[in-house]
Coordinates of C-alpha atoms and ligand atoms in Angstrom, one line a residue:
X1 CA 265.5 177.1 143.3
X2 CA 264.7 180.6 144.6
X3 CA 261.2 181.7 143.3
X4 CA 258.1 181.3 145.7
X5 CA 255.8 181.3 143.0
X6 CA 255.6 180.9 139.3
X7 CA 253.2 181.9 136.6
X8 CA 252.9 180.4 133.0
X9 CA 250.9 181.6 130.6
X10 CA 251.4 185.5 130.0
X11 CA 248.9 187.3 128.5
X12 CA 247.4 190.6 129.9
X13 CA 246.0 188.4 133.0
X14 CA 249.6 186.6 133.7
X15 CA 251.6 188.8 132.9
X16 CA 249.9 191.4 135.0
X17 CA 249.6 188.9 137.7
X18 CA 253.2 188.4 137.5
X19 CA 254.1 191.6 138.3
X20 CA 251.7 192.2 140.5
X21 CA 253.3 189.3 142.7
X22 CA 256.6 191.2 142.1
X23 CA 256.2 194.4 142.9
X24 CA 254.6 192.5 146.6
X25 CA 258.3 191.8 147.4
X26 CA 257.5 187.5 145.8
X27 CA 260.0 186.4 143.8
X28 CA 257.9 184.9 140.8
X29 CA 259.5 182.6 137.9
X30 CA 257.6 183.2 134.7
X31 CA 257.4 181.3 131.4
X32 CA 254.9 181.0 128.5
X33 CA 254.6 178.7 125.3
X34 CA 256.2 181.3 123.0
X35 CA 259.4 182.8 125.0
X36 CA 259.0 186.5 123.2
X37 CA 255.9 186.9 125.8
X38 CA 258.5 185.9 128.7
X39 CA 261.2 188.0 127.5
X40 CA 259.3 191.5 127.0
X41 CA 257.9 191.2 130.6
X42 CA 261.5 190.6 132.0
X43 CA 262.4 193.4 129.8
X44 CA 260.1 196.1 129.8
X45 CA 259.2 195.2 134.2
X46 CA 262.0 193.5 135.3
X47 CA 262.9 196.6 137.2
X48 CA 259.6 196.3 139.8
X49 CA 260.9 193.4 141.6
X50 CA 262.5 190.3 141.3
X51 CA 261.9 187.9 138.1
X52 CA 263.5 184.6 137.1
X53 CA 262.7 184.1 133.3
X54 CA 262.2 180.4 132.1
X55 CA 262.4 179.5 128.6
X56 CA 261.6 176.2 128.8
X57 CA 258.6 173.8 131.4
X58 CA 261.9 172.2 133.1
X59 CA 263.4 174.9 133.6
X60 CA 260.4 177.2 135.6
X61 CA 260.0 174.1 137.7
X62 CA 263.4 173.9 138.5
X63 CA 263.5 177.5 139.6
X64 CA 260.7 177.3 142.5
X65 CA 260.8 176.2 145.6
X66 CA 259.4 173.7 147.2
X67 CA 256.0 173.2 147.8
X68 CA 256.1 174.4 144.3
X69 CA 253.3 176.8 143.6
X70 CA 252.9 177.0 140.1
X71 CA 249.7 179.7 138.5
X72 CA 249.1 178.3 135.1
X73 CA 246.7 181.7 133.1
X74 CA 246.5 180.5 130.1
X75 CA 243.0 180.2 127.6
X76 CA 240.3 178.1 129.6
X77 CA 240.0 175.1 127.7
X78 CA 242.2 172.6 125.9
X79 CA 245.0 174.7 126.3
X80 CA 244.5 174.3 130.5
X81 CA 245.1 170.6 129.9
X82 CA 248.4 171.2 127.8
X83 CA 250.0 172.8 130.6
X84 CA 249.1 170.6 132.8
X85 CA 249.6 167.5 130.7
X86 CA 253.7 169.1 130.4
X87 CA 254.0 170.2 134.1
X88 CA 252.4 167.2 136.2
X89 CA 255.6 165.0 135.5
X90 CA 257.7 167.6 136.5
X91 CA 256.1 168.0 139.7
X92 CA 256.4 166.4 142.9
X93 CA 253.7 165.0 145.5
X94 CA 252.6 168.4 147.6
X95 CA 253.2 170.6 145.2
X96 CA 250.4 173.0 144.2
X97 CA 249.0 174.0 140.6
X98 CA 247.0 177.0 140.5
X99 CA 244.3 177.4 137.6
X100 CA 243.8 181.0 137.7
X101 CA 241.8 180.9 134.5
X102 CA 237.9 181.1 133.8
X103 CA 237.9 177.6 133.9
X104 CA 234.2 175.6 133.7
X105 CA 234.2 174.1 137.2
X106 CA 233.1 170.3 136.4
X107 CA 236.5 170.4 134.3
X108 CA 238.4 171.6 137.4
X109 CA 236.2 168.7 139.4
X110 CA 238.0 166.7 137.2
X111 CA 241.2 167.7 137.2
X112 CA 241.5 168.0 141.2
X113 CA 240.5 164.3 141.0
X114 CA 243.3 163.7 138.3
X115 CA 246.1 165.6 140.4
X116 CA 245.0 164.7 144.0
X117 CA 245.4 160.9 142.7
X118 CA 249.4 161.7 141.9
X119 CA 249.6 163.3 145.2
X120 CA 249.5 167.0 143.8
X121 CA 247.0 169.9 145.2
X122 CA 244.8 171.2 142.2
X123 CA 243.7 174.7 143.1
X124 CA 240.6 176.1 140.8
X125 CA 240.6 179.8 141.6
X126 CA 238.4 182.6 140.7
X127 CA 240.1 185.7 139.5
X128 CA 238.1 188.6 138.7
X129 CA 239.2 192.2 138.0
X130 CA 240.3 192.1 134.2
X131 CA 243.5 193.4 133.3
X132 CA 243.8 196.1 136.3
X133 CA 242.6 194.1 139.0
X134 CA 245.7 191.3 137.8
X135 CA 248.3 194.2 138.5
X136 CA 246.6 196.3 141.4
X137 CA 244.9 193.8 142.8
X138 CA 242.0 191.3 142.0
X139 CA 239.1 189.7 143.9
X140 CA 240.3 185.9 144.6
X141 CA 238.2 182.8 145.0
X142 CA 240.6 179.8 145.0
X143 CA 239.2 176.2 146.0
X144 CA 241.2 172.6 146.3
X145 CA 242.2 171.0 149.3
X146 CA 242.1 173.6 152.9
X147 CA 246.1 172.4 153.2
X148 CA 246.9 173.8 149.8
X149 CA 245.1 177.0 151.2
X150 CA 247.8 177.1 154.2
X151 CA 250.5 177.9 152.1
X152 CA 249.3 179.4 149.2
X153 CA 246.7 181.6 151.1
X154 CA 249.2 183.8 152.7
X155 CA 250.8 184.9 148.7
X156 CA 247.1 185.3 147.5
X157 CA 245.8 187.8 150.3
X158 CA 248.9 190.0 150.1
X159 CA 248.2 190.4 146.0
X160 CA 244.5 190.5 146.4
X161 CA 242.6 193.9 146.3
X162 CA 242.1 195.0 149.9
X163 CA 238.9 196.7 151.9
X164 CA 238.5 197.9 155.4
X165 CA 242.4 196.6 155.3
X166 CA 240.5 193.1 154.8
X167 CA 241.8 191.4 151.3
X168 CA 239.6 190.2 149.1
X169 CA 240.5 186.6 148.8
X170 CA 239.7 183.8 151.4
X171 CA 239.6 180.1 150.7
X172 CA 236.4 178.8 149.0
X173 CA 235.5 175.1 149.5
X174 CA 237.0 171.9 148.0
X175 CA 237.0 170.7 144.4
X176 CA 235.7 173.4 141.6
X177 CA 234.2 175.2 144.4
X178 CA 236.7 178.6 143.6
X179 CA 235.8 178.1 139.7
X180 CA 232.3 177.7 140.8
X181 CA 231.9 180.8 143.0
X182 CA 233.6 182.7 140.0
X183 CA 230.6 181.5 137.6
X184 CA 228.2 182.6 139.8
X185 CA 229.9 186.1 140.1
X186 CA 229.8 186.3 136.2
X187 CA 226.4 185.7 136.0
X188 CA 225.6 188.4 138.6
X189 CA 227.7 190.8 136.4
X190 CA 225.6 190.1 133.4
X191 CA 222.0 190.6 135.6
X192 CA 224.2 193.8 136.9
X193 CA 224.9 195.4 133.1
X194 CA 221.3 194.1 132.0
X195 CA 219.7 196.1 134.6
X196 CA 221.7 199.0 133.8
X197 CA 221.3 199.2 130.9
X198 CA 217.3 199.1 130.8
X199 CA 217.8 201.6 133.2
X200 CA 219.4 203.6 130.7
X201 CA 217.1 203.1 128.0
X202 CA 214.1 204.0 130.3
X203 CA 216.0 207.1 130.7
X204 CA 217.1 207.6 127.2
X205 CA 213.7 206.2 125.0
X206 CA 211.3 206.4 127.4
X207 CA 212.5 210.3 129.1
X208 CA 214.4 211.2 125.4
X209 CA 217.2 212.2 128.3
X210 CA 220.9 212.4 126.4
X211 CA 223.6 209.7 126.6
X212 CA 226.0 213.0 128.7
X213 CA 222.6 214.0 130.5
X214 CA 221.9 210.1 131.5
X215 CA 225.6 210.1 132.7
X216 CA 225.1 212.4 135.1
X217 CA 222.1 210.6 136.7
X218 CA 224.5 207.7 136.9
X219 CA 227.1 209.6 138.7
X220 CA 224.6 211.0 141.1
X221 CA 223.5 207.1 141.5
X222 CA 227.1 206.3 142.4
X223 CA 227.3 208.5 145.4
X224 CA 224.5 206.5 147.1
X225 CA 223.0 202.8 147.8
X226 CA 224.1 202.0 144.4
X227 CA 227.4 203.2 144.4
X228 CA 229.9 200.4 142.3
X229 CA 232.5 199.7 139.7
X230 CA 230.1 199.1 137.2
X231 CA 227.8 202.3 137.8
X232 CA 230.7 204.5 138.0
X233 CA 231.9 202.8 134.3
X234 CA 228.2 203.7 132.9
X235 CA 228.4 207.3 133.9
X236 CA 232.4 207.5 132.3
X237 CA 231.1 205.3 129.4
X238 CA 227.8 207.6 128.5
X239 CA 230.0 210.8 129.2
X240 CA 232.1 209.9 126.4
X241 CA 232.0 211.7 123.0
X242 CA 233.3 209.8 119.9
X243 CA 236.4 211.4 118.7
X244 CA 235.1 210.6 115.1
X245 CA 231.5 211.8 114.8
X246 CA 231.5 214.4 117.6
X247 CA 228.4 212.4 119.3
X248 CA 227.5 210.2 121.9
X249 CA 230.3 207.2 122.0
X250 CA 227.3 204.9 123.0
X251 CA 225.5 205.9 119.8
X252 CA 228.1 204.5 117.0
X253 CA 228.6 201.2 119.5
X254 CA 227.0 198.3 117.6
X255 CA 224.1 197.0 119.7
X256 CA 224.8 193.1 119.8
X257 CA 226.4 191.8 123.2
X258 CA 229.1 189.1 123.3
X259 CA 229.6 186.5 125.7
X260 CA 232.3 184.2 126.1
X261 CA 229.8 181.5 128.0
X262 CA 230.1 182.2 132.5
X263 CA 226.6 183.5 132.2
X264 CA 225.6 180.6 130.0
X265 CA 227.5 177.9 132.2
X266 CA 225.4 180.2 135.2
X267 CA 222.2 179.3 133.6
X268 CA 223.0 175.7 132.6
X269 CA 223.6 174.9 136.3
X270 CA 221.1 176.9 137.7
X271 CA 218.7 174.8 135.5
X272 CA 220.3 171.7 136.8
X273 CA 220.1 172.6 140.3
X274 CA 216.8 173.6 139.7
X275 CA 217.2 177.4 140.8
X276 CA 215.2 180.3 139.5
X277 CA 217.8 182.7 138.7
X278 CA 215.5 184.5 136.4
X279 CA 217.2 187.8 136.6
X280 CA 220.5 185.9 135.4
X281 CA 219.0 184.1 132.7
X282 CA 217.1 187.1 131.3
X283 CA 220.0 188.7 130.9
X284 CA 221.9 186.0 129.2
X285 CA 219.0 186.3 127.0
X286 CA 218.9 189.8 126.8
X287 CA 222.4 189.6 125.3
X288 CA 221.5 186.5 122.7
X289 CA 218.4 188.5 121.6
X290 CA 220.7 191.6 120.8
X291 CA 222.5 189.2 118.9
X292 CA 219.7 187.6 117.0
X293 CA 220.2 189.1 113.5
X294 CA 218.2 187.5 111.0
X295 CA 215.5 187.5 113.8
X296 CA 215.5 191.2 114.2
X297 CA 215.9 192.5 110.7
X298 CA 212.3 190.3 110.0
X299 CA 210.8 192.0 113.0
X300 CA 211.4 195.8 113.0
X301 CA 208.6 197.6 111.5
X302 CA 207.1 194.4 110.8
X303 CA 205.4 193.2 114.5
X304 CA 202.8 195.9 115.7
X305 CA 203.6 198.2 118.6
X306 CA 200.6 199.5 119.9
X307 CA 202.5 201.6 122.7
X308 CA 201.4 204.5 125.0
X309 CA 204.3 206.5 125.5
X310 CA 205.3 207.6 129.0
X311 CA 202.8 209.6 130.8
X312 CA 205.6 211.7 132.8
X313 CA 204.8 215.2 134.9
X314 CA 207.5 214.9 137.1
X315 CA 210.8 214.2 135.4
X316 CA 213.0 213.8 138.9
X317 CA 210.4 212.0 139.9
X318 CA 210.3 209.1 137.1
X319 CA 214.4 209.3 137.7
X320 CA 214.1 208.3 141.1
X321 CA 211.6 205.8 140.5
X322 CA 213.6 203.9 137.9
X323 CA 216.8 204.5 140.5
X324 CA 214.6 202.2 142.9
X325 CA 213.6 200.0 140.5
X326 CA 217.4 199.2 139.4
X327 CA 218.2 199.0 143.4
X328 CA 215.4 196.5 144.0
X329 CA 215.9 194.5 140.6
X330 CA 219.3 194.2 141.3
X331 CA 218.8 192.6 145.3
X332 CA 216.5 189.8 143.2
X333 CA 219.6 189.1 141.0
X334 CA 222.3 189.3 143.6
X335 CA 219.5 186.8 146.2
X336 CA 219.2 184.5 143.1
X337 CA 222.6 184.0 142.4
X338 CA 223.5 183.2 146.3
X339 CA 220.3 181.1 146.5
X340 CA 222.7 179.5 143.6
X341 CA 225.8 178.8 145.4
X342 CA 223.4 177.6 148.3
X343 CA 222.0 174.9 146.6
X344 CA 225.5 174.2 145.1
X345 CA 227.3 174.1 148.4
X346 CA 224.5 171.3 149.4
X347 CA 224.0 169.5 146.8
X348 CA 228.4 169.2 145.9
X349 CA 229.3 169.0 150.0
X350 CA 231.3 172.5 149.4
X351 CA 230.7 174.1 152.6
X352 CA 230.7 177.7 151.2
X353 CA 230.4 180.8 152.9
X354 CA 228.1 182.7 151.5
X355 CA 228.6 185.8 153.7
X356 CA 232.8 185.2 153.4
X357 CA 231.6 185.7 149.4
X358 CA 230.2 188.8 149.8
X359 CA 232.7 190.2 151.8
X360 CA 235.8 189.4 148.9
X361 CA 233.3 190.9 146.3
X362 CA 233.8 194.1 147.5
X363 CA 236.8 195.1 146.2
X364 CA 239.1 194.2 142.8
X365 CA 235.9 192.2 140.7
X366 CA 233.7 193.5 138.4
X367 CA 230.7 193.6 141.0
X368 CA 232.7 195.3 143.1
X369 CA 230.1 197.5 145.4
X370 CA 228.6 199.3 148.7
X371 CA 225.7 196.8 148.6
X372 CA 228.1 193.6 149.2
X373 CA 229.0 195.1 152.7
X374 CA 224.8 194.9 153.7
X375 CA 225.3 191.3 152.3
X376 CA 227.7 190.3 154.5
X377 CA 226.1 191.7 157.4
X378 CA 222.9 189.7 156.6
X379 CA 224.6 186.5 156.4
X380 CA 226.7 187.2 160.0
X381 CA 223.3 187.9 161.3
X382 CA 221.9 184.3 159.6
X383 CA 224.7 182.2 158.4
X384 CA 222.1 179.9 156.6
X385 CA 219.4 182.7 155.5
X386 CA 217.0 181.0 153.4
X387 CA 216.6 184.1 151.0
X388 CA 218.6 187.3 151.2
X389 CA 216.1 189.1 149.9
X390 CA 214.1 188.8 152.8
X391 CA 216.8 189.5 155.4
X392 CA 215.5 192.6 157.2
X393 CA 217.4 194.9 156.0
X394 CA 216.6 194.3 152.2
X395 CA 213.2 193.6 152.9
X396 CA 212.7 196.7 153.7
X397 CA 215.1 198.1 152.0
X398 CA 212.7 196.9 149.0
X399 CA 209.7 197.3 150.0
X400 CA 210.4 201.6 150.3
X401 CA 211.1 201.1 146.4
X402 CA 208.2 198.2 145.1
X403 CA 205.7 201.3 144.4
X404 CA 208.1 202.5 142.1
X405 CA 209.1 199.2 140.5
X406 CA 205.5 198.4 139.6
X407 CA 205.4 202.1 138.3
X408 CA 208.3 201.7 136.1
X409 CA 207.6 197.8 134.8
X410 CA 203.9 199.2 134.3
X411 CA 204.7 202.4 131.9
X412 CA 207.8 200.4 130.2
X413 CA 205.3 197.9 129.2
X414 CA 203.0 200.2 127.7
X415 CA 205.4 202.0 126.5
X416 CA 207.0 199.1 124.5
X417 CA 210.4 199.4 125.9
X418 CA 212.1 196.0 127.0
X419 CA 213.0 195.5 130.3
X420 CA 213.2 191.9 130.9
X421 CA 215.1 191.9 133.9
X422 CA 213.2 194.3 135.5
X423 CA 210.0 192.6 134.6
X424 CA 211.1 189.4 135.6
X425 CA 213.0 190.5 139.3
X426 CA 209.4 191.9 140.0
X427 CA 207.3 188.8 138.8
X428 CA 209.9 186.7 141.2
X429 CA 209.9 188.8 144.0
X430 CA 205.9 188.2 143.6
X431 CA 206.0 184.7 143.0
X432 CA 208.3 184.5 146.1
X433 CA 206.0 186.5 148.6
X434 CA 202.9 184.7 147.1
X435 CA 201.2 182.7 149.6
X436 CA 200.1 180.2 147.3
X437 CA 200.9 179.9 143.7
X438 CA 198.9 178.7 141.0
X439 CA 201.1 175.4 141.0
X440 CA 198.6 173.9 142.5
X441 CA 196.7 174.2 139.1
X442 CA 199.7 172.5 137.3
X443 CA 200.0 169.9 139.9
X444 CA 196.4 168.4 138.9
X445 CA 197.2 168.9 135.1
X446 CA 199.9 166.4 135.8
X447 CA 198.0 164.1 137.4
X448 CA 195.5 164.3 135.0
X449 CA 197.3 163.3 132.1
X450 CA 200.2 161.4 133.7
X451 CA 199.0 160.2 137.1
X452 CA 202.0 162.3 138.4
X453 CA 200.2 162.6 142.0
X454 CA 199.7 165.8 144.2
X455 CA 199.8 166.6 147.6
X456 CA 196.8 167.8 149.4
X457 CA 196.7 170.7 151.4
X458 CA 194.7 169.7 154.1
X459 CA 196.3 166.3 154.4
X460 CA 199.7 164.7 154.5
X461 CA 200.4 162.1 151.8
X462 CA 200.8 161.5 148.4
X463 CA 197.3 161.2 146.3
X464 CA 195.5 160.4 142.5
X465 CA 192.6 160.9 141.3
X466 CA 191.3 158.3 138.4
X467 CA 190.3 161.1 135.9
X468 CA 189.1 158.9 133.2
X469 CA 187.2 156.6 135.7
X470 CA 184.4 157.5 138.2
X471 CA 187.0 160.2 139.5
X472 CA 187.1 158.5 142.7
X473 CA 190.8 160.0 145.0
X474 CA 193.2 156.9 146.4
X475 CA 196.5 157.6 148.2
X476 CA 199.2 156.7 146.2
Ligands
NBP501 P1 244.2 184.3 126.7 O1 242.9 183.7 127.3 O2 244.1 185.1 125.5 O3 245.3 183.1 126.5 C1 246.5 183.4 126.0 C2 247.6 182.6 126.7 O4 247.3 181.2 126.7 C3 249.0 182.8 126.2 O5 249.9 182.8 127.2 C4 249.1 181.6 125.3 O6 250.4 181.2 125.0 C5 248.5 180.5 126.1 N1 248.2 179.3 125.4 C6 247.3 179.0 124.5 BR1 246.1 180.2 123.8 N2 247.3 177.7 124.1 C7 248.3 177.1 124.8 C8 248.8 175.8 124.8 N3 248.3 174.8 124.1 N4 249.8 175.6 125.7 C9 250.4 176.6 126.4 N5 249.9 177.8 126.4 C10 248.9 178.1 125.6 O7 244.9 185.2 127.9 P2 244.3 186.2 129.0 O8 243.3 187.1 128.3 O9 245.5 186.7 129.7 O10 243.5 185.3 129.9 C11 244.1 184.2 130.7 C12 243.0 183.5 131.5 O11 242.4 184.4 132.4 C13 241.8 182.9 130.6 O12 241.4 181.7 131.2 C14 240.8 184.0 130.9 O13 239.5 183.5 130.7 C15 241.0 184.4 132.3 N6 240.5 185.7 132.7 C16 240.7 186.8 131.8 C17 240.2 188.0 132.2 C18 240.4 189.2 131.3 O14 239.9 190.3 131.7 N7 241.0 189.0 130.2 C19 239.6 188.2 133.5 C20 239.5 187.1 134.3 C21 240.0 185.9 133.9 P3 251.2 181.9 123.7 O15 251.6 183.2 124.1 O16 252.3 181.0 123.5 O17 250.2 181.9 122.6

């Protein structure tokens, strides 16, 4: 037994992961279901570093030593549980499995429990990055037990992406905590895209800019506050010409978005946790709207309009504004989603770092951006923050660009062009700095019909009035 890590299940992500554990001097023992997949990588990259090819479970597990660190990357799911269901009675007590997959994180609850019973350490971990960030680096969130961390954490932060010479990997929390963070970071990537791409379509319906003129906004974008992965893929992606009409590549792309369910799961919990990540959900939505077919075909040309197109004497001007607007929109989103792991870290006993978060975001994931560095230095300045987005620094931050926000919600609206996230980051970031809500107005319709109770705000307890009586108040 030789190799210090193993990884079964070679698709792009495992096999890419492979190497990149490889060509960092590990020597990795890979295996998949179907041995062609093994056999081309030990073929075409055996040459980078130092592979021992399994063709059978037995064998791979045989060929590491011990702790045993085994990465299974195979399809979330069912499949998950097949590999595990073949390795676990291979293994011994204190060896470590690795689910490196997009894994739901209740099913990685579970399966910690499952393992941890027959001694083994399950770690749930978060790999973001796609296909590149696999080879060249990802952003890591891996969770279990802290003593599976001492061993495996060491491996993980020499293949992670690096920043600052800091990697982008650090241990999590216990249980699904790593799977958990890795939602969350979906979810943020969805509010991300949505709120670039209404910030497109301002440009683009709303200015009549081109997809290759829009593209170079977006590139101007990226060399300030909002510079990021996914800002510098908008301006490549609207730069693009399509090799087979001679237009815009954006134009001939079909205008439904997929999902393959982390901004769903996001939402789901969210709801059970009971926190308002509107600029999340509204672009989960976004993307099931684009998809609602039957739904759209019976509403173009048929549902009125009534718009007032966009009033605009200062082009540059209406650009910057919308530039603020994105930047503000997207501190909502990216407040929301750590309000999320908050409440999650309380309510599941995790013990997460938000600010530790932020800081292996900034490299190898998707959400990879300058921002995350102002995030981390919020949190070291208030380790429990109540709301990021009133941290000093994005407070104000925000408040230099709310003129603009109302400016660009207000004309979109008239103007008939959706911008749901937008919309909704600026009714939150109201409802949030409202001193009083009209909740107290829904608290007296629920006592009214369901002698739900309410609290006063001049006095403490718990009160009803007896509406269909002589409307007299009692404390409850
Ligand atoms: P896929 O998600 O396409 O899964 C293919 C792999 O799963 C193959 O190795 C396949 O083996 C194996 N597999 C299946 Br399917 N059923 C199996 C079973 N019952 N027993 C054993 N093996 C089984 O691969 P991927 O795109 O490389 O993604 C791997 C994981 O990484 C997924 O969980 C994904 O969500 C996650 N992820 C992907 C990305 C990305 O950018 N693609 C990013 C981050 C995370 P076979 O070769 O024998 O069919």
């Amino acid at each position: 037994a030789r190799a210090q890590i193993g990884v079964t299940g070679l698709a792009v992500m495992g096999r890419n992961l492979a190497r990149n554990f490889a060509r960092n001097g590990f020597v990795v023992a890979v295996h998949n279901r179907s041995v062609g997949r093994m056999r081309s990588l030990v073929a075409e990259h055996g040459g980078e570093g130092e592979f021992v090819g399994a063709e059978s479970m037995a064998d791979f597990v045989a060929a590491l030593e011990r702790p045993r660190k085994v990465v299974v990357m195979v399809k979330a799911g069912a499949a998950t549980d097949a590999v595990i269901d073949e390795l676990v009675p291979l293994l011994e007590p204190g060896d470590i499995v690795i689910d490196a997959g997009n894994a739901h994180f209740p099913d990685t609850v579970r399966r910690e429990a499952a393992l941890a019973g027959r001694g083994l350490h399950f770690v749930g971990c978060g790999v973001s990055g796609g296909e590149e960030g696999a080879l060249l680096g990802p952003s890591i969130m891996p969770g279990g037990s802290r003593e599976s961390y001492e061993v495996l954490g060491p491996i993980l932060e020499k293949v992670a992406a690096t920043v600052d010479g800091v990697p982008c990997c650090t241990y999590v929390g216990p249980q699904g905590a790593g799977h958990f963070v890795k939602m969350v970071h979906n979810g943020i990537e969805y509010a991300d895209m949505q709120l670039i791409a209404e910030a497109y379509d301002l440009l683009r319906q709303g200015l009549g800019m081109s997809a290759a003129e829009i593209g170079e906004v977006f590139a101007q974008w990226n060399t300030g506050d909002l510079e990021s992965f996914l800002i510098e893929i908008t301006a490549d992606v609207l730069a693009h010409t399509d090799p087979l009409t001679g237009g815009a590549f954006v134009d001939v792309v079909a205008d439904r978005a997929e999902q393959k369910g982390t901004g769903r799961w996001t939402v789901q919990n969210a709801l059970d946790l009971g926190v308002p990540i509107t600029g999340i959900a509204e672009a989960t939505f976004a993307r099931a709207l684009s998809g609602s077919v039957p739904q759209r075909a019976a509403a173009v040309g048929v549902l009125a309009a009534d718009t007032v197109a966009l009033q605009v004497d200062d082009r540059d001007a209406f650009v910057e504004d919308v530039r603020r607007a994105l930047y503000a929109s997207k501190v909502v989103a990216y407040s929301q989603g750590f309000d999320q792991i908050a409440a999650a870290s309380a309510q599941y006993g995790w013990g997460i770092d938000r600010g530790a978060m932020a800081r292996i975001w900034r490299g190898g994931c998707i959400i990879r951006a300058r921002f995350l560095d102002r995030i981390t230095q919020a949190y070291e300045r208030e380790a429990d923050l109540p709301l990021l987005l009133a941290d000093p620094y994005f407070a104000d931050a925000v408040a230099q660009g709310v003129g603009a926000w109302r400016r660009v919600v207000s004309a979109a609206t008239l103007a008939g062009i959706p911008t749901p996230a937008f919309s909704s980051s600026l009714a939150y970031y109201d409802g949030v700095r409202a001193e009083r809500l009209p909740a107290n107005l829904i608290q007296a319709q629920r006592d009214f019909f369901g002698a739900h109770t309410y609290a006063r705000t001049d006095r403490p307890g718990t009160f009803h009035t007896d509406w269909s009586g002589d409307r007299t108040e009692t404390e409850a």
